[in-house]
Backbone as ProteinMPNN parsed JSONL, in Angstrom:
{"seq_chain_A": "XXXXXXXXXXXXXXXXXXXXXXXXXXXXXXXXXXXXXXXXXXXXXXXXXXXXXXXXXXXXXXXXXXXXX", "coords_chain_A": {"N_chain_A": [[7.484, -3.303, 1.783], [6.203, -0.202, 3.058], [5.922, 2.409, 5.515], [4.496, 5.442, 6.475], [4.176, 6.766, 9.271], [3.348, 9.123, 10.609], [1.797, 10.412, 8.671], [0.01, 8.473, 8.22], [0.089, 6.606, 6.072], [0.386, 3.739, 4.14], [2.38, 1.706, 2.112], [2.225, -1.034, 0.055], [3.706, -3.86, -1.497], [2.6, -6.186, -3.711], [3.696, -9.091, -4.598], [4.296, -12.122, -6.463], [3.854, -14.059, -4.533], [1.6, -13.239, -3.244], [-0.527, -14.126, -4.671], [-1.643, -16.533, -3.994], [-4.557, -18.023, -2.656], [-5.075, -18.152, 0.176], [-3.188, -16.328, 1.141], [-4.072, -14.013, -0.129], [-6.481, -13.649, 1.189], [-5.605, -13.176, 3.849], [-4.143, -10.854, 3.399], [-6.21, -9.12, 2.659], [-7.704, -8.979, 5.039], [-5.802, -7.748, 6.736], [-5.421, -5.291, 5.369], [-7.999, -4.213, 5.557], [-8.174, -3.842, 8.334], [-6.14, -1.938, 8.697], [-7.194, 0.2, 7.179], [-9.578, 0.659, 8.577], [-8.459, 1.688, 10.852], [-7.734, 4.129, 10.003], [-5.679, 4.427, 8.181], [-4.275, 5.098, 4.961], [-3.995, 2.882, 2.386], [-1.827, 1.95, -0.076], [-1.385, -0.044, -2.858], [0.985, -1.718, -4.776], [1.952, -3.55, -7.719], [3.87, -5.981, -9.634], [3.721, -5.057, -12.259], [3.515, -2.314, -11.866], [6.103, -1.672, -11.187], [7.407, -1.164, -13.525], [7.035, 1.441, -13.997], [8.362, 3.517, -12.272], [8.345, 6.274, -11.775], [5.668, 6.972, -11.82], [4.787, 5.52, -9.638], [6.128, 6.826, -7.554], [4.954, 9.343, -7.816], [2.314, 8.763, -7.112], [2.595, 8.037, -4.404], [3.717, 10.403, -3.342], [1.645, 12.215, -3.841], [-0.337, 11.166, -2.167], [0.89, 11.562, 0.326], [1.007, 14.345, 0.421], [-1.696, 14.961, 0.598], [-2.34, 14.062, 3.075], [-1.745, 15.368, 5.903], [0.823, 15.387, 8.427], [0.224, 13.921, 11.644]], "CA_chain_A": [[6.388, -2.479, 2.265], [6.662, 1.02, 3.705], [4.951, 3.076, 6.379], [4.678, 6.816, 6.924], [3.299, 6.713, 10.438], [2.769, 10.441, 10.898], [0.777, 10.706, 7.66], [-0.867, 7.298, 8.183], [0.103, 6.062, 4.716], [1.062, 2.452, 4.008], [2.592, 1.242, 0.742], [2.481, -2.472, 0.023], [4.015, -4.475, -2.786], [2.03, -7.527, -3.814], [4.39, -9.921, -5.569], [3.669, -13.39, -6.851], [3.471, -14.778, -3.315], [0.284, -12.76, -2.816], [-1.561, -14.677, -5.546], [-2.271, -17.691, -3.343], [-5.85, -17.634, -2.077], [-4.967, -17.908, 1.622], [-2.438, -15.079, 1.317], [-4.962, -12.913, -0.54], [-7.44, -13.443, 2.277], [-4.933, -12.534, 4.99], [-3.834, -9.48, 2.975], [-7.448, -8.349, 2.708], [-8.021, -8.734, 6.446], [-4.851, -6.752, 7.237], [-5.729, -3.988, 4.754], [-9.235, -3.703, 6.157], [-7.841, -3.36, 9.681], [-5.392, -0.677, 8.546], [-8.122, 1.232, 6.724], [-10.469, 0.963, 9.698], [-7.677, 2.49, 11.804], [-7.504, 5.447, 9.419], [-4.543, 4.434, 7.261], [-4.452, 4.984, 3.525], [-3.166, 1.77, 1.931], [-1.54, 1.96, -1.509], [-0.849, -1.351, -3.23], [1.632, -1.809, -6.073], [2.244, -4.898, -8.201], [5.041, -6.063, -10.505], [3.514, -4.19, -13.422], [3.794, -0.938, -11.451], [7.551, -1.473, -11.117], [7.854, -0.682, -14.835], [6.794, 2.889, -14.045], [8.695, 4.013, -10.928], [7.964, 7.675, -11.619], [4.238, 6.997, -11.485], [4.669, 5.036, -8.26], [6.55, 7.926, -6.674], [3.937, 10.398, -7.884], [1.164, 8.299, -6.339], [2.925, 8.13, -2.977], [3.885, 11.817, -2.993], [0.308, 12.802, -3.823], [-1.001, 10.709, -0.937], [1.526, 12.213, 1.474], [0.595, 15.766, 0.427], [-3.11, 15.04, 0.99], [-2.518, 13.586, 4.45], [-0.738, 16.038, 6.744], [1.296, 14.652, 9.608], [-0.59, 14.093, 12.846]], "C_chain_A": [[6.96, -1.293, 3.036], [5.53, 1.641, 4.512], [5.41, 4.499, 6.646], [3.687, 6.981, 8.069], [2.617, 8.049, 10.701], [1.638, 10.794, 9.933], [-0.253, 9.586, 7.544], [-1.049, 6.766, 6.758], [0.935, 4.783, 4.718], [1.187, 2.137, 2.525], [2.951, -0.235, 0.821], [2.808, -2.901, -1.397], [3.47, -5.894, -2.764], [2.724, -8.269, -4.948], [3.643, -11.215, -5.796], [3.186, -14.203, -5.652], [2.049, -14.41, -2.874], [-0.855, -13.301, -3.693], [-2.27, -15.887, -4.943], [-3.512, -17.238, -2.577], [-5.755, -17.315, -0.588], [-4.229, -16.598, 1.899], [-3.299, -13.88, 0.935], [-5.97, -12.6, 0.552], [-6.792, -12.728, 3.458], [-4.532, -11.101, 4.647], [-5.068, -8.591, 3.09], [-7.832, -8.013, 4.144], [-7.112, -7.634, 7.009], [-5.158, -5.368, 6.667], [-6.994, -3.387, 5.343], [-8.98, -3.156, 7.551], [-7.089, -2.027, 9.617], [-6.324, 0.46, 8.142], [-9.099, 1.623, 7.825], [-9.778, 1.826, 10.742], [-7.326, 3.862, 11.239], [-6.332, 5.545, 8.468], [-5.016, 4.401, 5.815], [-3.485, 3.902, 3.063], [-3.062, 1.836, 0.41], [-0.878, 0.637, -1.833], [-0.272, -1.27, -4.642], [1.885, -3.27, -6.414], [3.462, -4.836, -9.126], [4.895, -5.148, -11.722], [3.827, -2.737, -13.085], [5.291, -0.646, -11.424], [8.128, -0.978, -12.443], [7.761, 0.84, -14.939], [7.09, 3.511, -12.676], [8.313, 5.474, -10.708], [6.498, 7.8, -11.222], [4.019, 6.508, -10.054], [5.025, 6.149, -7.28], [5.509, 9.03, -6.65], [2.708, 10.018, -7.062], [1.41, 8.457, -4.843], [3.04, 9.591, -2.55], [2.53, 12.528, -2.928], [-0.433, 12.427, -2.55], [-0.425, 11.415, 0.279], [1.143, 13.685, 1.56], [-0.839, 15.921, 0.918], [-3.329, 14.692, 2.459], [-1.442, 14.218, 5.34], [-0.385, 15.198, 7.967], [0.407, 14.943, 10.801], [0.174, 14.884, 13.872]], "O_chain_A": [[8.054, -1.368, 3.595], [4.35, 1.43, 4.233], [6.565, 4.736, 6.998], [2.515, 7.294, 7.859], [1.42, 8.086, 10.988], [0.642, 11.402, 10.328], [-1.264, 9.73, 6.855], [-2.165, 6.513, 6.302], [2.051, 4.757, 5.237], [0.226, 2.282, 1.769], [3.857, -0.634, 1.553], [2.26, -2.376, -2.367], [3.833, -6.699, -1.907], [2.38, -8.094, -6.117], [2.498, -11.375, -5.371], [2.213, -14.95, -5.756], [1.382, -15.197, -2.202], [-2.019, -12.964, -3.473], [-3.383, -16.221, -5.349], [-3.505, -16.191, -1.929], [-6.3, -16.307, -0.139], [-4.612, -15.847, 2.796], [-3.258, -12.847, 1.603], [-6.278, -11.437, 0.813], [-7.361, -11.783, 4.004], [-4.577, -10.225, 5.511], [-4.986, -7.455, 3.557], [-8.239, -6.887, 4.432], [-7.581, -6.709, 7.671], [-5.155, -4.38, 7.403], [-7.053, -2.184, 5.6], [-9.519, -2.109, 7.911], [-7.369, -1.108, 10.387], [-6.253, 1.555, 8.699], [-9.41, 2.803, 7.984], [-10.428, 2.605, 11.439], [-6.692, 4.67, 11.918], [-6.016, 6.635, 7.99], [-6.018, 3.767, 5.486], [-2.285, 3.993, 3.319], [-4.067, 1.784, -0.299], [0.077, 0.234, -1.168], [-0.936, -0.819, -5.576], [2.015, -4.117, -5.53], [4.013, -3.762, -9.366], [5.87, -4.533, -12.154], [4.348, -2.006, -13.926], [5.704, 0.498, -11.617], [9.23, -0.429, -12.47], [8.33, 1.449, -15.845], [6.176, 3.978, -11.996], [7.995, 5.872, -9.588], [6.137, 8.632, -10.39], [3.159, 7.027, -9.344], [4.313, 6.384, -6.303], [5.213, 9.59, -5.594], [2.126, 10.869, -6.39], [0.552, 8.944, -4.108], [2.514, 9.973, -1.505], [2.307, 13.356, -2.045], [-1.079, 13.269, -1.927], [-1.17, 11.825, 1.169], [0.972, 14.216, 2.657], [-1.164, 16.906, 1.582], [-4.382, 14.993, 3.021], [-0.358, 13.658, 5.505], [-1.193, 14.412, 8.464], [-0.1, 16.053, 10.961], [-0.338, 15.14, 14.962]]}, "name": "protein", "num_of_chains": 1, "seq": "XXXXXXXXXXXXXXXXXXXXXXXXXXXXXXXXXXXXXXXXXXXXXXXXXXXXXXXXXXXXXXXXXXXXX"}
């Protein structure tokens, strides 16, 4: 997982461990708290790893849209 604090962007990777119901619930609670605090949360999965250029483009686009505080 990664954080750009100044831009308030969070990138999370949800691997196989995140498939368990209890983990999914705790992930949802954490994401909701981050979003309520003004963070943009981007979530990638294993399938996204096949397209690293697209992942980078998604993150770069988010960072451009959210200027540093």
